[in-house]
Amino acid sequence: IFDIFMLGLSDNFIFQKVMLNEELCKKILSEILGKEVTGIDYSTYEKTIEIRRDAKGIRLDVYIKDEEKTVYNVEIQNTDMDNLPKRSRYYHDLIDLDLMEKGEPYESLNHSYVIFICNFDVFGKGCYKYTFQNRCMEEEGLELGDGSTTIFMNTGGHKGDISKDCEVFLKSIRGQFTDTGFSAILKEKVEKVKKNQKWGKEYMYMSAFLHDAEKKGMEDGIKKGMAEGLESGRKQGLEQGMKQGKAEAERIA
């Protein structure tokens, strides 16, 4: 049930491990951004950000910095279940709060990229890539310059200006490999991750833990639902009985 050999590059676990290869990570980011990314800092690779105990935290799959301290959060999305535009806003907000030390000037905020690699078309326009930055609505060409960028990659895209290797990367997310060029490199790295015994055990333990947590959550939800249903039914029955009793008393009187 937890067979790592059944997974592809679209799986979060496989993608995370592939991106641990610094040269490949720089290559993928460079192809997505259309500019060279140099030097990767992995010190906060799989990061969880919780600003307050009572607030919704986030677990970032791939969270890295380059030599210029630019922050990159890269996420794989296989199903269009969440509101990704709103989620990207929340991610940027929490990343900024996490980066800002108390008393630091706003100028110290890092440039940040939130990148979603989607196995579906978020906006339905057929583009390989959708890039968003804050711009003025009234003055064309005027950018806010706040240093935040959100990118949605579409593995099934068919239009837009991206590099050939970026297109190859998007196809590899869909499991479409060839035996030449960049595609062959990606395929080799995916197979290498699958054959790593340490990572295989890690995936098995992680999957078993998540499966048990999901099962317990479902069981708790069913129990809560049944309890609430019984209580609701009891109240409805009591109210109905009181109405019928009152009607009967009025009829006899």
PDB file of C-alpha atoms in Angstrom:
ATOM      1  CA  ILE A   1       0.000   0.000   0.000  1.00  0.00           C
ATOM      2  CA  PHE A   2       2.993   2.335   0.662  1.00  0.00           C
ATOM      3  CA  ASP A   3       5.125   1.411  -2.368  1.00  0.00           C
ATOM      4  CA  ILE A   4       7.609   4.136  -3.250  1.00  0.00           C
ATOM      5  CA  PHE A   5       8.291   2.502  -6.626  1.00  0.00           C
ATOM      6  CA  MET A   6       4.757   3.426  -7.719  1.00  0.00           C
ATOM      7  CA  LEU A   7       5.480   7.140  -7.308  1.00  0.00           C
ATOM      8  CA  GLY A   8       6.582   9.737  -9.854  1.00  0.00           C
ATOM      9  CA  LEU A   9       8.007  13.244  -9.763  1.00  0.00           C
ATOM     10  CA  SER A  10       4.508  14.623  -9.104  1.00  0.00           C
ATOM     11  CA  ASP A  11       4.588  13.086  -5.627  1.00  0.00           C
ATOM     12  CA  ASN A  12       5.627  15.553  -2.913  1.00  0.00           C
ATOM     13  CA  PHE A  13       8.020  13.087  -1.279  1.00  0.00           C
ATOM     14  CA  ILE A  14       9.861  12.265  -4.522  1.00  0.00           C
ATOM     15  CA  PHE A  15       9.963  15.918  -5.570  1.00  0.00           C
ATOM     16  CA  GLN A  16      11.418  17.001  -2.218  1.00  0.00           C
ATOM     17  CA  LYS A  17      14.214  14.436  -2.431  1.00  0.00           C
ATOM     18  CA  VAL A  18      15.022  15.253  -6.073  1.00  0.00           C
ATOM     19  CA  MET A  19      15.280  18.962  -5.182  1.00  0.00           C
ATOM     20  CA  LEU A  20      17.920  18.093  -2.565  1.00  0.00           C
ATOM     21  CA  ASN A  21      20.346  17.790  -5.464  1.00  0.00           C
ATOM     22  CA  GLU A  22      21.727  21.342  -5.524  1.00  0.00           C
ATOM     23  CA  GLU A  23      22.676  21.469  -9.207  1.00  0.00           C
ATOM     24  CA  LEU A  24      19.319  20.071 -10.266  1.00  0.00           C
ATOM     25  CA  CYS A  25      17.473  22.374  -7.866  1.00  0.00           C
ATOM     26  CA  LYS A  26      19.262  25.433  -9.306  1.00  0.00           C
ATOM     27  CA  LYS A  27      18.540  24.202 -12.833  1.00  0.00           C
ATOM     28  CA  ILE A  28      14.803  23.731 -12.194  1.00  0.00           C
ATOM     29  CA  LEU A  29      14.426  27.115 -10.465  1.00  0.00           C
ATOM     30  CA  SER A  30      16.419  28.840 -13.214  1.00  0.00           C
ATOM     31  CA  GLU A  31      14.204  27.323 -15.923  1.00  0.00           C
ATOM     32  CA  ILE A  32      11.010  28.314 -14.108  1.00  0.00           C
ATOM     33  CA  LEU A  33      12.159  31.873 -13.401  1.00  0.00           C
ATOM     34  CA  GLY A  34      13.933  32.410 -16.713  1.00  0.00           C
ATOM     35  CA  LYS A  35      17.059  33.646 -14.940  1.00  0.00           C
ATOM     36  CA  GLU A  36      20.054  32.015 -13.285  1.00  0.00           C
ATOM     37  CA  VAL A  37      19.740  30.957  -9.654  1.00  0.00           C
ATOM     38  CA  THR A  38      23.059  30.477  -7.861  1.00  0.00           C
ATOM     39  CA  GLY A  39      23.951  28.909  -4.523  1.00  0.00           C
ATOM     40  CA  ILE A  40      21.265  27.112  -2.524  1.00  0.00           C
ATOM     41  CA  ASP A  41      20.843  27.275   1.265  1.00  0.00           C
ATOM     42  CA  TYR A  42      19.018  24.160   2.504  1.00  0.00           C
ATOM     43  CA  SER A  43      19.002  25.061   6.217  1.00  0.00           C
ATOM     44  CA  THR A  44      15.213  25.571   6.275  1.00  0.00           C
ATOM     45  CA  TYR A  45      14.325  23.071   3.530  1.00  0.00           C
ATOM     46  CA  GLU A  46      11.163  21.488   4.976  1.00  0.00           C
ATOM     47  CA  LYS A  47       9.883  24.357   7.069  1.00  0.00           C
ATOM     48  CA  THR A  48       6.826  24.724   9.265  1.00  0.00           C
ATOM     49  CA  ILE A  49       5.709  28.269  10.066  1.00  0.00           C
ATOM     50  CA  GLU A  50       3.414  28.883  13.032  1.00  0.00           C
ATOM     51  CA  ILE A  51       3.151  32.521  14.083  1.00  0.00           C
ATOM     52  CA  ARG A  52       0.673  31.837  16.917  1.00  0.00           C
ATOM     53  CA  ARG A  53      -0.470  28.648  18.571  1.00  0.00           C
ATOM     54  CA  ASP A  54      -4.120  29.454  17.774  1.00  0.00           C
ATOM     55  CA  ALA A  55      -3.457  30.470  14.144  1.00  0.00           C
ATOM     56  CA  LYS A  56      -3.331  28.270  11.062  1.00  0.00           C
ATOM     57  CA  GLY A  57       0.265  27.278  10.365  1.00  0.00           C
ATOM     58  CA  ILE A  58       1.764  26.051   7.105  1.00  0.00           C
ATOM     59  CA  ARG A  59       4.212  23.286   6.234  1.00  0.00           C
ATOM     60  CA  LEU A  60       6.322  24.251   3.226  1.00  0.00           C
ATOM     61  CA  ASP A  61       7.464  21.328   1.059  1.00  0.00           C
ATOM     62  CA  VAL A  62      10.526  23.024  -0.479  1.00  0.00           C
ATOM     63  CA  TYR A  63      11.730  26.219   1.218  1.00  0.00           C
ATOM     64  CA  ILE A  64      15.173  27.451   0.186  1.00  0.00           C
ATOM     65  CA  LYS A  65      17.277  30.579  -0.273  1.00  0.00           C
ATOM     66  CA  ASP A  66      19.880  31.504  -2.856  1.00  0.00           C
ATOM     67  CA  GLU A  67      23.140  33.437  -2.479  1.00  0.00           C
ATOM     68  CA  GLU A  68      21.253  36.730  -2.719  1.00  0.00           C
ATOM     69  CA  LYS A  69      18.949  35.650   0.171  1.00  0.00           C
ATOM     70  CA  THR A  70      15.950  35.427  -2.139  1.00  0.00           C
ATOM     71  CA  VAL A  71      13.418  32.967  -0.687  1.00  0.00           C
ATOM     72  CA  TYR A  72      11.768  30.250  -2.789  1.00  0.00           C
ATOM     73  CA  ASN A  73       8.811  28.165  -1.670  1.00  0.00           C
ATOM     74  CA  VAL A  74       7.998  25.454  -4.224  1.00  0.00           C
ATOM     75  CA  GLU A  75       4.887  23.273  -3.908  1.00  0.00           C
ATOM     76  CA  ILE A  76       3.544  20.381  -6.007  1.00  0.00           C
ATOM     77  CA  GLN A  77      -0.240  20.442  -6.533  1.00  0.00           C
ATOM     78  CA  ASN A  78      -1.964  17.423  -8.069  1.00  0.00           C
ATOM     79  CA  THR A  79      -5.617  18.310  -7.399  1.00  0.00           C
ATOM     80  CA  ASP A  80      -7.458  21.610  -7.658  1.00  0.00           C
ATOM     81  CA  MET A  81      -9.099  21.334  -4.249  1.00  0.00           C
ATOM     82  CA  ASP A  82      -7.809  24.434  -2.488  1.00  0.00           C
ATOM     83  CA  ASN A  83      -8.134  28.091  -3.379  1.00  0.00           C
ATOM     84  CA  LEU A  84      -4.536  28.440  -4.569  1.00  0.00           C
ATOM     85  CA  PRO A  85      -4.607  32.225  -5.192  1.00  0.00           C
ATOM     86  CA  LYS A  86      -5.795  32.855  -1.625  1.00  0.00           C
ATOM     87  CA  ARG A  87      -3.365  30.243  -0.292  1.00  0.00           C
ATOM     88  CA  SER A  88      -0.476  31.933  -2.100  1.00  0.00           C
ATOM     89  CA  ARG A  89      -1.383  35.202  -0.366  1.00  0.00           C
ATOM     90  CA  TYR A  90      -1.382  33.464   3.032  1.00  0.00           C
ATOM     91  CA  TYR A  91       1.960  31.806   2.289  1.00  0.00           C
ATOM     92  CA  HIS A  92       3.557  35.136   1.399  1.00  0.00           C
ATOM     93  CA  ASP A  93       2.168  36.753   4.557  1.00  0.00           C
ATOM     94  CA  LEU A  94       3.468  34.030   6.872  1.00  0.00           C
ATOM     95  CA  ILE A  95       6.840  33.887   5.137  1.00  0.00           C
ATOM     96  CA  ASP A  96       7.222  37.660   5.601  1.00  0.00           C
ATOM     97  CA  LEU A  97       6.260  37.462   9.276  1.00  0.00           C
ATOM     98  CA  ASP A  98       8.723  34.636   9.787  1.00  0.00           C
ATOM     99  CA  LEU A  99      11.515  36.562   8.067  1.00  0.00           C
ATOM    100  CA  MET A 100      10.998  39.842   9.927  1.00  0.00           C
ATOM    101  CA  GLU A 101      12.849  40.084  13.206  1.00  0.00           C
ATOM    102  CA  LYS A 102      11.368  42.436  15.819  1.00  0.00           C
ATOM    103  CA  GLY A 103      12.526  46.004  15.174  1.00  0.00           C
ATOM    104  CA  GLU A 104      13.926  45.211  11.705  1.00  0.00           C
ATOM    105  CA  PRO A 105      13.291  47.805   8.958  1.00  0.00           C
ATOM    106  CA  TYR A 106      10.919  46.823   6.147  1.00  0.00           C
ATOM    107  CA  GLU A 107      13.805  47.193   3.685  1.00  0.00           C
ATOM    108  CA  SER A 108      15.311  44.031   5.174  1.00  0.00           C
ATOM    109  CA  LEU A 109      12.487  41.845   3.864  1.00  0.00           C
ATOM    110  CA  ASN A 110      13.802  39.241   1.416  1.00  0.00           C
ATOM    111  CA  HIS A 111      12.522  38.927  -2.121  1.00  0.00           C
ATOM    112  CA  SER A 112      10.217  35.925  -2.109  1.00  0.00           C
ATOM    113  CA  TYR A 113       8.754  33.535  -4.662  1.00  0.00           C
ATOM    114  CA  VAL A 114       5.813  31.230  -4.006  1.00  0.00           C
ATOM    115  CA  ILE A 115       5.747  28.685  -6.830  1.00  0.00           C
ATOM    116  CA  PHE A 116       2.947  26.156  -7.364  1.00  0.00           C
ATOM    117  CA  ILE A 117       3.672  23.387  -9.886  1.00  0.00           C
ATOM    118  CA  CYS A 118       0.191  22.235 -10.841  1.00  0.00           C
ATOM    119  CA  ASN A 119      -0.986  19.118 -12.645  1.00  0.00           C
ATOM    120  CA  PHE A 120      -3.981  21.148 -13.815  1.00  0.00           C
ATOM    121  CA  ASP A 121      -4.661  24.580 -15.261  1.00  0.00           C
ATOM    122  CA  VAL A 122      -5.545  26.909 -12.365  1.00  0.00           C
ATOM    123  CA  PHE A 123      -6.881  29.675 -14.610  1.00  0.00           C
ATOM    124  CA  GLY A 124      -7.982  27.694 -17.665  1.00  0.00           C
ATOM    125  CA  LYS A 125      -6.065  29.852 -20.176  1.00  0.00           C
ATOM    126  CA  GLY A 126      -3.711  27.147 -21.472  1.00  0.00           C
ATOM    127  CA  CYS A 127      -0.496  28.888 -20.391  1.00  0.00           C
ATOM    128  CA  TYR A 128       2.567  26.986 -19.239  1.00  0.00           C
ATOM    129  CA  LYS A 129       3.210  29.674 -16.644  1.00  0.00           C
ATOM    130  CA  TYR A 130       1.227  32.371 -14.842  1.00  0.00           C
ATOM    131  CA  THR A 131       3.345  34.999 -13.061  1.00  0.00           C
ATOM    132  CA  PHE A 132       1.811  37.548 -10.681  1.00  0.00           C
ATOM    133  CA  GLN A 133       3.307  40.669  -9.136  1.00  0.00           C
ATOM    134  CA  ASN A 134       1.626  43.720  -7.609  1.00  0.00           C
ATOM    135  CA  ARG A 135       1.059  46.423 -10.221  1.00  0.00           C
ATOM    136  CA  CYS A 136      -0.842  49.693 -10.320  1.00  0.00           C
ATOM    137  CA  MET A 137      -4.265  49.515 -11.978  1.00  0.00           C
ATOM    138  CA  GLU A 138      -4.284  53.175 -12.985  1.00  0.00           C
ATOM    139  CA  GLU A 139      -0.744  53.672 -14.261  1.00  0.00           C
ATOM    140  CA  GLU A 140       0.408  51.073 -16.794  1.00  0.00           C
ATOM    141  CA  GLY A 141       3.877  49.705 -16.134  1.00  0.00           C
ATOM    142  CA  LEU A 142       4.044  50.981 -12.541  1.00  0.00           C
ATOM    143  CA  GLU A 143       5.033  48.160 -10.179  1.00  0.00           C
ATOM    144  CA  LEU A 144       4.674  48.225  -6.404  1.00  0.00           C
ATOM    145  CA  GLY A 145       8.156  46.754  -6.023  1.00  0.00           C
ATOM    146  CA  ASP A 146       7.350  44.875  -2.810  1.00  0.00           C
ATOM    147  CA  GLY A 147       9.608  41.976  -3.807  1.00  0.00           C
ATOM    148  CA  SER A 148       6.910  39.277  -3.826  1.00  0.00           C
ATOM    149  CA  THR A 149       6.165  37.076  -6.840  1.00  0.00           C
ATOM    150  CA  THR A 150       3.703  34.208  -7.228  1.00  0.00           C
ATOM    151  CA  ILE A 151       4.062  31.703 -10.064  1.00  0.00           C
ATOM    152  CA  PHE A 152       1.633  28.973 -11.109  1.00  0.00           C
ATOM    153  CA  MET A 153       3.133  26.383 -13.470  1.00  0.00           C
ATOM    154  CA  ASN A 154       0.741  24.311 -15.584  1.00  0.00           C
ATOM    155  CA  THR A 155       2.093  20.885 -16.589  1.00  0.00           C
ATOM    156  CA  GLY A 156      -0.572  20.602 -19.286  1.00  0.00           C
ATOM    157  CA  GLY A 157       0.044  24.017 -20.819  1.00  0.00           C
ATOM    158  CA  HIS A 158       0.475  24.656 -24.531  1.00  0.00           C
ATOM    159  CA  LYS A 159       1.254  28.354 -24.892  1.00  0.00           C
ATOM    160  CA  GLY A 160       3.623  30.924 -23.467  1.00  0.00           C
ATOM    161  CA  ASP A 161       7.318  31.748 -23.546  1.00  0.00           C
ATOM    162  CA  ILE A 162       9.261  29.141 -21.572  1.00  0.00           C
ATOM    163  CA  SER A 163      12.517  27.339 -22.300  1.00  0.00           C
ATOM    164  CA  LYS A 164      12.660  23.901 -23.882  1.00  0.00           C
ATOM    165  CA  ASP A 165      14.070  22.402 -20.682  1.00  0.00           C
ATOM    166  CA  CYS A 166      11.288  24.013 -18.649  1.00  0.00           C
ATOM    167  CA  GLU A 167       8.775  22.306 -20.926  1.00  0.00           C
ATOM    168  CA  VAL A 168      10.687  19.031 -20.455  1.00  0.00           C
ATOM    169  CA  PHE A 169      10.490  19.507 -16.679  1.00  0.00           C
ATOM    170  CA  LEU A 170       6.718  20.053 -16.802  1.00  0.00           C
ATOM    171  CA  LYS A 171       6.291  16.902 -18.875  1.00  0.00           C
ATOM    172  CA  SER A 172       8.386  14.954 -16.353  1.00  0.00           C
ATOM    173  CA  ILE A 173       5.936  15.957 -13.611  1.00  0.00           C
ATOM    174  CA  ARG A 174       3.289  14.185 -15.700  1.00  0.00           C
ATOM    175  CA  GLY A 175       5.524  11.111 -15.939  1.00  0.00           C
ATOM    176  CA  GLN A 176       6.549  11.771 -19.543  1.00  0.00           C
ATOM    177  CA  PHE A 177      10.274  11.054 -19.850  1.00  0.00           C
ATOM    178  CA  THR A 178      12.676  10.429 -22.705  1.00  0.00           C
ATOM    179  CA  ASP A 179      16.123   8.860 -22.638  1.00  0.00           C
ATOM    180  CA  THR A 180      17.982  11.967 -23.793  1.00  0.00           C
ATOM    181  CA  GLY A 181      18.945  15.403 -22.473  1.00  0.00           C
ATOM    182  CA  PHE A 182      17.415  16.981 -19.385  1.00  0.00           C
ATOM    183  CA  SER A 183      14.545  14.490 -19.358  1.00  0.00           C
ATOM    184  CA  ALA A 184      16.977  11.591 -18.943  1.00  0.00           C
ATOM    185  CA  ILE A 185      18.672  13.394 -16.041  1.00  0.00           C
ATOM    186  CA  LEU A 186      15.341  13.908 -14.271  1.00  0.00           C
ATOM    187  CA  LYS A 187      14.339  10.303 -14.862  1.00  0.00           C
ATOM    188  CA  GLU A 188      17.637   9.068 -13.447  1.00  0.00           C
ATOM    189  CA  LYS A 189      17.260  11.210 -10.304  1.00  0.00           C
ATOM    190  CA  VAL A 190      13.710   9.964  -9.704  1.00  0.00           C
ATOM    191  CA  GLU A 191      14.842   6.338  -9.996  1.00  0.00           C
ATOM    192  CA  LYS A 192      17.768   7.044  -7.682  1.00  0.00           C
ATOM    193  CA  VAL A 193      15.413   8.378  -5.010  1.00  0.00           C
ATOM    194  CA  LYS A 194      13.225   5.280  -5.298  1.00  0.00           C
ATOM    195  CA  LYS A 195      16.212   2.963  -4.861  1.00  0.00           C
ATOM    196  CA  ASN A 196      17.522   4.768  -1.779  1.00  0.00           C
ATOM    197  CA  GLN A 197      16.777   2.380   1.101  1.00  0.00           C
ATOM    198  CA  LYS A 198      16.859   5.091   3.760  1.00  0.00           C
ATOM    199  CA  TRP A 199      14.348   7.243   1.894  1.00  0.00           C
ATOM    200  CA  GLY A 200      12.225   4.173   1.127  1.00  0.00           C
ATOM    201  CA  LYS A 201      11.886   3.465   4.853  1.00  0.00           C
ATOM    202  CA  GLU A 202      11.220   7.134   5.557  1.00  0.00           C
ATOM    203  CA  TYR A 203       8.403   7.139   2.994  1.00  0.00           C
ATOM    204  CA  MET A 204       6.912   3.936   4.426  1.00  0.00           C
ATOM    205  CA  TYR A 205       6.924   5.256   8.009  1.00  0.00           C
ATOM    206  CA  MET A 206       5.609   8.655   6.969  1.00  0.00           C
ATOM    207  CA  SER A 207       2.808   7.125   4.885  1.00  0.00           C
ATOM    208  CA  ALA A 208       1.809   4.750   7.676  1.00  0.00           C
ATOM    209  CA  PHE A 209       1.701   7.644  10.159  1.00  0.00           C
ATOM    210  CA  LEU A 210      -0.421   9.805   7.837  1.00  0.00           C
ATOM    211  CA  HIS A 211      -2.717   6.861   7.082  1.00  0.00           C
ATOM    212  CA  ASP A 212      -3.280   6.189  10.799  1.00  0.00           C
ATOM    213  CA  ALA A 213      -3.845   9.907  11.485  1.00  0.00           C
ATOM    214  CA  GLU A 214      -6.354  10.142   8.633  1.00  0.00           C
ATOM    215  CA  LYS A 215      -8.151   7.003   9.818  1.00  0.00           C
ATOM    216  CA  LYS A 216      -8.369   8.306  13.389  1.00  0.00           C
ATOM    217  CA  GLY A 217      -9.593  11.667  12.122  1.00  0.00           C
ATOM    218  CA  MET A 218     -12.345   9.977  10.120  1.00  0.00           C
ATOM    219  CA  GLU A 219     -13.363   7.801  13.079  1.00  0.00           C
ATOM    220  CA  ASP A 220     -13.437  10.815  15.400  1.00  0.00           C
ATOM    221  CA  GLY A 221     -15.467  12.733  12.829  1.00  0.00           C
ATOM    222  CA  ILE A 222     -17.995   9.903  12.500  1.00  0.00           C
ATOM    223  CA  LYS A 223     -18.368   9.617  16.282  1.00  0.00           C
ATOM    224  CA  LYS A 224     -18.823  13.363  16.628  1.00  0.00           C
ATOM    225  CA  GLY A 225     -21.335  13.398  13.781  1.00  0.00           C
ATOM    226  CA  MET A 226     -23.336  10.538  15.305  1.00  0.00           C
ATOM    227  CA  ALA A 227     -23.349  12.229  18.712  1.00  0.00           C
ATOM    228  CA  GLU A 228     -24.471  15.523  17.211  1.00  0.00           C
ATOM    229  CA  GLY A 229     -27.079  13.718  15.123  1.00  0.00           C
ATOM    230  CA  LEU A 230     -28.509  11.914  18.141  1.00  0.00           C
ATOM    231  CA  GLU A 231     -28.613  15.128  20.162  1.00  0.00           C
ATOM    232  CA  SER A 232     -30.266  16.971  17.288  1.00  0.00           C
ATOM    233  CA  GLY A 233     -32.774  14.149  16.845  1.00  0.00           C
ATOM    234  CA  ARG A 234     -33.541  14.140  20.573  1.00  0.00           C
ATOM    235  CA  LYS A 235     -34.196  17.888  20.552  1.00  0.00           C
ATOM    236  CA  GLN A 236     -36.366  17.675  17.443  1.00  0.00           C
ATOM    237  CA  GLY A 237     -38.342  14.805  18.956  1.00  0.00           C
ATOM    238  CA  LEU A 238     -38.856  16.706  22.202  1.00  0.00           C
ATOM    239  CA  GLU A 239     -39.998  19.838  20.356  1.00  0.00           C
ATOM    240  CA  GLN A 240     -42.373  17.821  18.171  1.00  0.00           C
ATOM    241  CA  GLY A 241     -43.775  16.021  21.205  1.00  0.00           C
ATOM    242  CA  MET A 242     -44.382  19.299  23.027  1.00  0.00           C
ATOM    243  CA  LYS A 243     -46.185  20.716  19.987  1.00  0.00           C
ATOM    244  CA  GLN A 244     -48.388  17.645  19.647  1.00  0.00           C
ATOM    245  CA  GLY A 245     -49.096  17.628  23.390  1.00  0.00           C
ATOM    246  CA  LYS A 246     -50.068  21.285  23.344  1.00  0.00           C
ATOM    247  CA  ALA A 247     -52.316  20.769  20.321  1.00  0.00           C
ATOM    248  CA  GLU A 248     -54.011  17.794  21.971  1.00  0.00           C
ATOM    249  CA  ALA A 249     -54.556  19.733  25.210  1.00  0.00           C
ATOM    250  CA  GLU A 250     -56.105  22.632  23.288  1.00  0.00           C
ATOM    251  CA  ARG A 251     -58.389  20.215  21.409  1.00  0.00           C
ATOM    252  CA  ILE A 252     -59.680  18.596  24.617  1.00  0.00           C
ATOM    253  CA  ALA A 253     -60.160  21.930  26.333  1.00  0.00           C
TER     254      ALA A 253
END
